[in-house]
Short mmCIF file of N, CA and C in Angstrom, two decimals:
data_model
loop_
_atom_site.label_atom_id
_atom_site.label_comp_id
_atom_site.label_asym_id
_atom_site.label_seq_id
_atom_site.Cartn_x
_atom_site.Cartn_y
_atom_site.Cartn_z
N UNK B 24 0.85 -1.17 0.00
CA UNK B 24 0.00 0.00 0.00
C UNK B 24 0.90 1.23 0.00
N UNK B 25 0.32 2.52 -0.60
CA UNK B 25 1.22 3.20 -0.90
C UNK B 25 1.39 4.63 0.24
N UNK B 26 2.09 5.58 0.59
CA UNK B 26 2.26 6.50 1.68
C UNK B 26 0.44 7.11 1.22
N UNK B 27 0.51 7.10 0.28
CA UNK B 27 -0.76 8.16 -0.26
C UNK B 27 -2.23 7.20 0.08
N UNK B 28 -2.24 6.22 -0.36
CA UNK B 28 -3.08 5.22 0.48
C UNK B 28 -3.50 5.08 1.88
N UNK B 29 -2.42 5.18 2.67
CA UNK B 29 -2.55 4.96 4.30
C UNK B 29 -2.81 6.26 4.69
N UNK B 30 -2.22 7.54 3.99
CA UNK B 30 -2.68 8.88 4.71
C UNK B 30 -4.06 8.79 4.74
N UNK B 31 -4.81 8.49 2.96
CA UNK B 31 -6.14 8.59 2.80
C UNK B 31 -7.14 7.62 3.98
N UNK B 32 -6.73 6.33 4.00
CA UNK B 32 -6.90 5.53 5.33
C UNK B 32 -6.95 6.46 6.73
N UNK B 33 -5.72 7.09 6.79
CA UNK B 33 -5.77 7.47 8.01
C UNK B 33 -6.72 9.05 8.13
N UNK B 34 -6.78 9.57 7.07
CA UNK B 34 -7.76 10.85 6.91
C UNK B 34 -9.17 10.53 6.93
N UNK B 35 -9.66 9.30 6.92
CA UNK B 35 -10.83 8.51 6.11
C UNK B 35 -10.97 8.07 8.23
N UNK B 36 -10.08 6.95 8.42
CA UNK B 36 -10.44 7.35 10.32
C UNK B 36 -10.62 8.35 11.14
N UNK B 37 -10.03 9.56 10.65
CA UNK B 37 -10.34 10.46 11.63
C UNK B 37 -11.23 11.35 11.16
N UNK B 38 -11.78 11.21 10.04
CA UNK B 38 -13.26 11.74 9.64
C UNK B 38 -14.33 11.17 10.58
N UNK B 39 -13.98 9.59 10.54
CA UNK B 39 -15.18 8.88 10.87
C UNK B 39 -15.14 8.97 12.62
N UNK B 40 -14.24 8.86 13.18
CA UNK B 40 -13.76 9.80 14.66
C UNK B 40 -14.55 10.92 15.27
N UNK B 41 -13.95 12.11 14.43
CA UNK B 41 -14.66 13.15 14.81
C UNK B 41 -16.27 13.67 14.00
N UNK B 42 -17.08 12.13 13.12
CA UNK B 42 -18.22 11.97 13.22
C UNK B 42 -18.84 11.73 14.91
N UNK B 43 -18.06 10.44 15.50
CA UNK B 43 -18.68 9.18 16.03
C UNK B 43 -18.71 10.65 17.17
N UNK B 44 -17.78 11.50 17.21
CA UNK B 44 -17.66 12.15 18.44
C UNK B 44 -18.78 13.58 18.47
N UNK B 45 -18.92 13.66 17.38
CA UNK B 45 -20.16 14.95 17.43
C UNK B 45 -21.31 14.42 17.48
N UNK B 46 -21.89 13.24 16.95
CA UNK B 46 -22.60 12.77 17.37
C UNK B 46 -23.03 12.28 18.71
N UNK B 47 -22.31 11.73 19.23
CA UNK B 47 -22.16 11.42 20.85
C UNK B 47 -22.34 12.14 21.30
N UNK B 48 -21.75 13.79 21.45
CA UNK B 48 -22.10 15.15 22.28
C UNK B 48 -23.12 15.55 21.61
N UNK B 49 -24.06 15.44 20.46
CA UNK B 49 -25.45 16.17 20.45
C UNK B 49 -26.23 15.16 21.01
N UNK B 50 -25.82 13.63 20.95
CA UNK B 50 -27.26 13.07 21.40
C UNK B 50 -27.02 13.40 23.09
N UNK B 51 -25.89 13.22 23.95
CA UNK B 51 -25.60 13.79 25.41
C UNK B 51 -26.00 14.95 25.65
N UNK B 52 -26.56 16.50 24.42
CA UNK B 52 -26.82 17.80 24.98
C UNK B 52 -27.84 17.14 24.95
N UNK B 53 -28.95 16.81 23.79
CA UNK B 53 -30.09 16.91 23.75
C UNK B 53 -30.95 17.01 24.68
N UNK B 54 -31.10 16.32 25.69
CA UNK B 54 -32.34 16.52 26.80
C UNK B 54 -32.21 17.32 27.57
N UNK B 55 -31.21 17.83 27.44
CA UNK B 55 -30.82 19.45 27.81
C UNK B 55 -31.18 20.69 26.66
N UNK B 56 -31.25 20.79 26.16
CA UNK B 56 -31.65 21.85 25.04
C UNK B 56 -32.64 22.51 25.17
N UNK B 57 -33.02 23.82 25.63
CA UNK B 57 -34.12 24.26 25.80
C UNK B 57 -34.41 24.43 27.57
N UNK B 58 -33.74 23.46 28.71
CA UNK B 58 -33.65 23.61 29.78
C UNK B 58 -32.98 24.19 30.25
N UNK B 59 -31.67 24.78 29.60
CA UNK B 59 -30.47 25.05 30.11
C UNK B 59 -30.15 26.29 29.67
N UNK B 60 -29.18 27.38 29.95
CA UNK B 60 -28.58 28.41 29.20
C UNK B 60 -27.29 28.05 27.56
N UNK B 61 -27.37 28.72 27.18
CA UNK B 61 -26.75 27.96 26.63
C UNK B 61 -25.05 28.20 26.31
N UNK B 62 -25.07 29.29 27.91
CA UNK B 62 -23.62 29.06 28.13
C UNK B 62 -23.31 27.32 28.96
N UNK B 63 -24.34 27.32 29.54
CA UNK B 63 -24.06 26.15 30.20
C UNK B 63 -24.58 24.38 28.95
N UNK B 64 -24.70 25.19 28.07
CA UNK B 64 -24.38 23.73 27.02
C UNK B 64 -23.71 23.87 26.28
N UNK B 65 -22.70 25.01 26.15
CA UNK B 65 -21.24 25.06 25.79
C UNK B 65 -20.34 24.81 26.62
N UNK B 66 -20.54 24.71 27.77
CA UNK B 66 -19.26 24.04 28.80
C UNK B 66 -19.48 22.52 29.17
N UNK B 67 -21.22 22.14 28.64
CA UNK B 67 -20.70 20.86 28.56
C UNK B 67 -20.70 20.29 27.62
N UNK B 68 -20.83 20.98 26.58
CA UNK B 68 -20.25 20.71 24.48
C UNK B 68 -18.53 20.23 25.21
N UNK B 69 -17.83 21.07 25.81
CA UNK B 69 -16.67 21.23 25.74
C UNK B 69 -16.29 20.07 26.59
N UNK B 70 -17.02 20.11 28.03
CA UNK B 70 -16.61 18.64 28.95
C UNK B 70 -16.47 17.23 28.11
N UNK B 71 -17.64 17.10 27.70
CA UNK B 71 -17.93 15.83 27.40
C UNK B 71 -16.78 15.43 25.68
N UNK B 72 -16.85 16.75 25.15
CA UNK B 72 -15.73 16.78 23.78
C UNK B 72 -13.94 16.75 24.42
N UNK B 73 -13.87 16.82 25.97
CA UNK B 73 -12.16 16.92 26.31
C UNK B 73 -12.52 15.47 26.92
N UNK B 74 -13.60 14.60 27.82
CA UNK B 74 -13.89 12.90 28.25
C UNK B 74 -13.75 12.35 27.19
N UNK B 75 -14.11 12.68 26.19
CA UNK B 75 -14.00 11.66 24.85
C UNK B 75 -12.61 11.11 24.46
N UNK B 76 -11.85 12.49 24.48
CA UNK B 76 -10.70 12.44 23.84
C UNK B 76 -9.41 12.40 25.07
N UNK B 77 -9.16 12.83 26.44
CA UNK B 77 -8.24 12.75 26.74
C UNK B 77 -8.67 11.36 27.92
N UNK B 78 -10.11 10.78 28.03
CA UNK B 78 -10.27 9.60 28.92
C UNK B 78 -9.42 8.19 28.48
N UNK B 79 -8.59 8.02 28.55
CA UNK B 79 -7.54 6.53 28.10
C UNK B 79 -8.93 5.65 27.59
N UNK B 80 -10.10 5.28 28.38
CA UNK B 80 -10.95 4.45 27.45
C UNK B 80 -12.20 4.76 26.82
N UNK B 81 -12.15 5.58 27.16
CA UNK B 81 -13.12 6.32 25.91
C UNK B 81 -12.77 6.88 24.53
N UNK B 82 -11.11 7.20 24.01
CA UNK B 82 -10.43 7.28 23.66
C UNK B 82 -10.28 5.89 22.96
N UNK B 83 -9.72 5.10 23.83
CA UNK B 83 -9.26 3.51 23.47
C UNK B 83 -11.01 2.68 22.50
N UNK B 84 -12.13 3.33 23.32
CA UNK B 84 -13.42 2.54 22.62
C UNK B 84 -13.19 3.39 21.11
N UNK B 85 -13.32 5.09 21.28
CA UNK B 85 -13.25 5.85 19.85
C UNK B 85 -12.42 4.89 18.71
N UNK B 86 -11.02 4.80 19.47
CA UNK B 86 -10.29 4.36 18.40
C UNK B 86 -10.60 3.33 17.69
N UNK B 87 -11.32 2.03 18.64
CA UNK B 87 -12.05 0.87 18.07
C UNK B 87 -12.96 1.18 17.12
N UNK B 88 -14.22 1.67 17.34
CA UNK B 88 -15.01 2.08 16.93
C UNK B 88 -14.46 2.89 14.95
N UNK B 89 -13.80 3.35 15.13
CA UNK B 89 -12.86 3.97 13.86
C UNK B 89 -11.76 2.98 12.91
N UNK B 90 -11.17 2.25 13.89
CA UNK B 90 -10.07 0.97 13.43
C UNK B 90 -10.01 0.98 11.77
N UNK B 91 -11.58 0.89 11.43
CA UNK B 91 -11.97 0.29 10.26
C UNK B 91 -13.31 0.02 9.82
N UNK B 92 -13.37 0.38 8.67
CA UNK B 92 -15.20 -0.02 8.58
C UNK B 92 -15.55 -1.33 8.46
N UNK B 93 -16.85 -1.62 8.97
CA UNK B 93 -17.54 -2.66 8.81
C UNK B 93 -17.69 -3.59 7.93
N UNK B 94 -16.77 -5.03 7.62
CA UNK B 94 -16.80 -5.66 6.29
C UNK B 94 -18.54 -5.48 5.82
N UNK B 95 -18.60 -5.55 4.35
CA UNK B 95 -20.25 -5.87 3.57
C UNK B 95 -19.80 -7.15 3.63
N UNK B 96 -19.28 -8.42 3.98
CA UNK B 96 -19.46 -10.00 4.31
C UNK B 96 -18.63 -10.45 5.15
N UNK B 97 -19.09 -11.42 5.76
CA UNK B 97 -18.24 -12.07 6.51
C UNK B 97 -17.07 -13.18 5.88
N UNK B 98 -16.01 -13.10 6.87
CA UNK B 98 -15.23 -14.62 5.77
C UNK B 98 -13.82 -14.17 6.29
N UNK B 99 -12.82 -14.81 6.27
CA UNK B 99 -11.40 -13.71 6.21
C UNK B 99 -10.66 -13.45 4.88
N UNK B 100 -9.91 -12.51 5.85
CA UNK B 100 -9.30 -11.18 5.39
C UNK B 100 -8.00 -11.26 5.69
N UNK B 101 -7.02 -11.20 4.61
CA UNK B 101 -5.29 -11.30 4.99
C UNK B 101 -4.79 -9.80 5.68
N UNK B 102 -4.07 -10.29 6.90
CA UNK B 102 -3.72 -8.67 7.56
C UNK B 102 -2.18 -8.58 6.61
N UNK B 103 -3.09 -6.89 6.34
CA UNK B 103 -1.34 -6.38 5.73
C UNK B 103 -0.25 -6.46 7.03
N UNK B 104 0.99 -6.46 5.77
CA UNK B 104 1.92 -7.30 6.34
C UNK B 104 2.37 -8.16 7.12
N UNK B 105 1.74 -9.09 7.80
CA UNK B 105 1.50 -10.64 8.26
C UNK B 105 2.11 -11.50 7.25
N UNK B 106 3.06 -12.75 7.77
CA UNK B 106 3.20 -13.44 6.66
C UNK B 106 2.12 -14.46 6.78
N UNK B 107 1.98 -15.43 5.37
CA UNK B 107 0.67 -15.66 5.37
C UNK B 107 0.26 -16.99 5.85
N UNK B 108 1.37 -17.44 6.75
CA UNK B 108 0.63 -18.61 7.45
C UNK B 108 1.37 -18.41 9.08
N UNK B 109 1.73 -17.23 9.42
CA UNK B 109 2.32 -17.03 10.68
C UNK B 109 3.84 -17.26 10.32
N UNK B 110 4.07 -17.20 11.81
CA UNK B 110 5.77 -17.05 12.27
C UNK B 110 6.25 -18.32 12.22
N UNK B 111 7.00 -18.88 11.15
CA UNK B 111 8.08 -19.93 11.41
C UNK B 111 7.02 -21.32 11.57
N UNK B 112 5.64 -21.20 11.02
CA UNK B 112 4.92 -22.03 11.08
C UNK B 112 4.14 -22.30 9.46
N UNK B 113 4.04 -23.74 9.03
CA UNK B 113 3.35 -23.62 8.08
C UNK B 113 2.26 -23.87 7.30
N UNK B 114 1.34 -23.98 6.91
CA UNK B 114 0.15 -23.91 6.79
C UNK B 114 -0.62 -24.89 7.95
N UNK B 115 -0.14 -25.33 7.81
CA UNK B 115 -0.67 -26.98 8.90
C UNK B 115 -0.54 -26.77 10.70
N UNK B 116 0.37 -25.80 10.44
CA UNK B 116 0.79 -25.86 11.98
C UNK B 116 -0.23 -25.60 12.91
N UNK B 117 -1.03 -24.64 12.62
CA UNK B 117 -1.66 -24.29 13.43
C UNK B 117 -1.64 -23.11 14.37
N UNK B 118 -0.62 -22.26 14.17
CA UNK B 118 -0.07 -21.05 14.96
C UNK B 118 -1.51 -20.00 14.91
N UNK B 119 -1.20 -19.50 15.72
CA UNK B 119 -2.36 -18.34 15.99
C UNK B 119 -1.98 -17.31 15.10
N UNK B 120 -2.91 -16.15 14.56
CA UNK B 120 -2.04 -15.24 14.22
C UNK B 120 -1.42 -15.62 12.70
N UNK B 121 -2.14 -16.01 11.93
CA UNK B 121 -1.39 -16.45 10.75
C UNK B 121 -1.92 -15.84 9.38
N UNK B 122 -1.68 -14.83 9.98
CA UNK B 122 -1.95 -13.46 8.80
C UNK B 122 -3.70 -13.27 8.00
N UNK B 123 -4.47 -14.18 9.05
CA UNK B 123 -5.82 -13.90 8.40
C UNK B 123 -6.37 -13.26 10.00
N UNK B 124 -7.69 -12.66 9.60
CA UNK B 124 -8.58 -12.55 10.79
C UNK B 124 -9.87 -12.87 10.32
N UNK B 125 -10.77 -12.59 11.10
CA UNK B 125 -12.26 -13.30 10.69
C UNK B 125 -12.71 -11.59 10.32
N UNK B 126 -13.62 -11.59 9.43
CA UNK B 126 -14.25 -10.35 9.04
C UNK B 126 -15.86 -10.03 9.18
#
């Protein structure tokens, strides 16, 4: 894959990121909207937008959540750069980890 590939990959995750994350803080204002000032649903636009991102697992779920999109089928999938029957093992062996995952 090429540098220009993985940027687009990696521009293409953090689109879908800072979707998963604006979404999350409007459906969290919502039942607030209309109850509140709305200085006070800009400070918690801002709380809940700095928990997302500096909480280690909320952060750690975002990043899951982004990893990658959703196969359209199930079946596996060869992980780039994995060799393709594992480490020092060969087709038969049985090693974990042998460059497929389930999709």
């Amino acid at each position: 894959m090429s540098h220009d590939e993985w940027d687009e990959r990696d521009d293409e995750a953090r689109l879908r990121a800072e979707r998963i994350a604006a979404e999350t803080v409007e459906r969290s204002l919502a039942p607030y909207r209309g109850l509140v000032p709305e200085e006070m649903l800009a400070q918690l636009r801002e709380a809940i937008e700095d928990e997302l991102v500096n909480n280690p697992c909320s952060a750690a779920l975002l990043r899951q959540l982004t990893a990658r999109p959703a196969p359209a089928s199930s079946g596996e999938v060869p992980i780039e750069g994995a060799p393709p029957y594992g480490r020092d093992r060969d087709r038969h062996g049985g090693a974990a980890g042998g460059g497929w995952e389930g999709a």
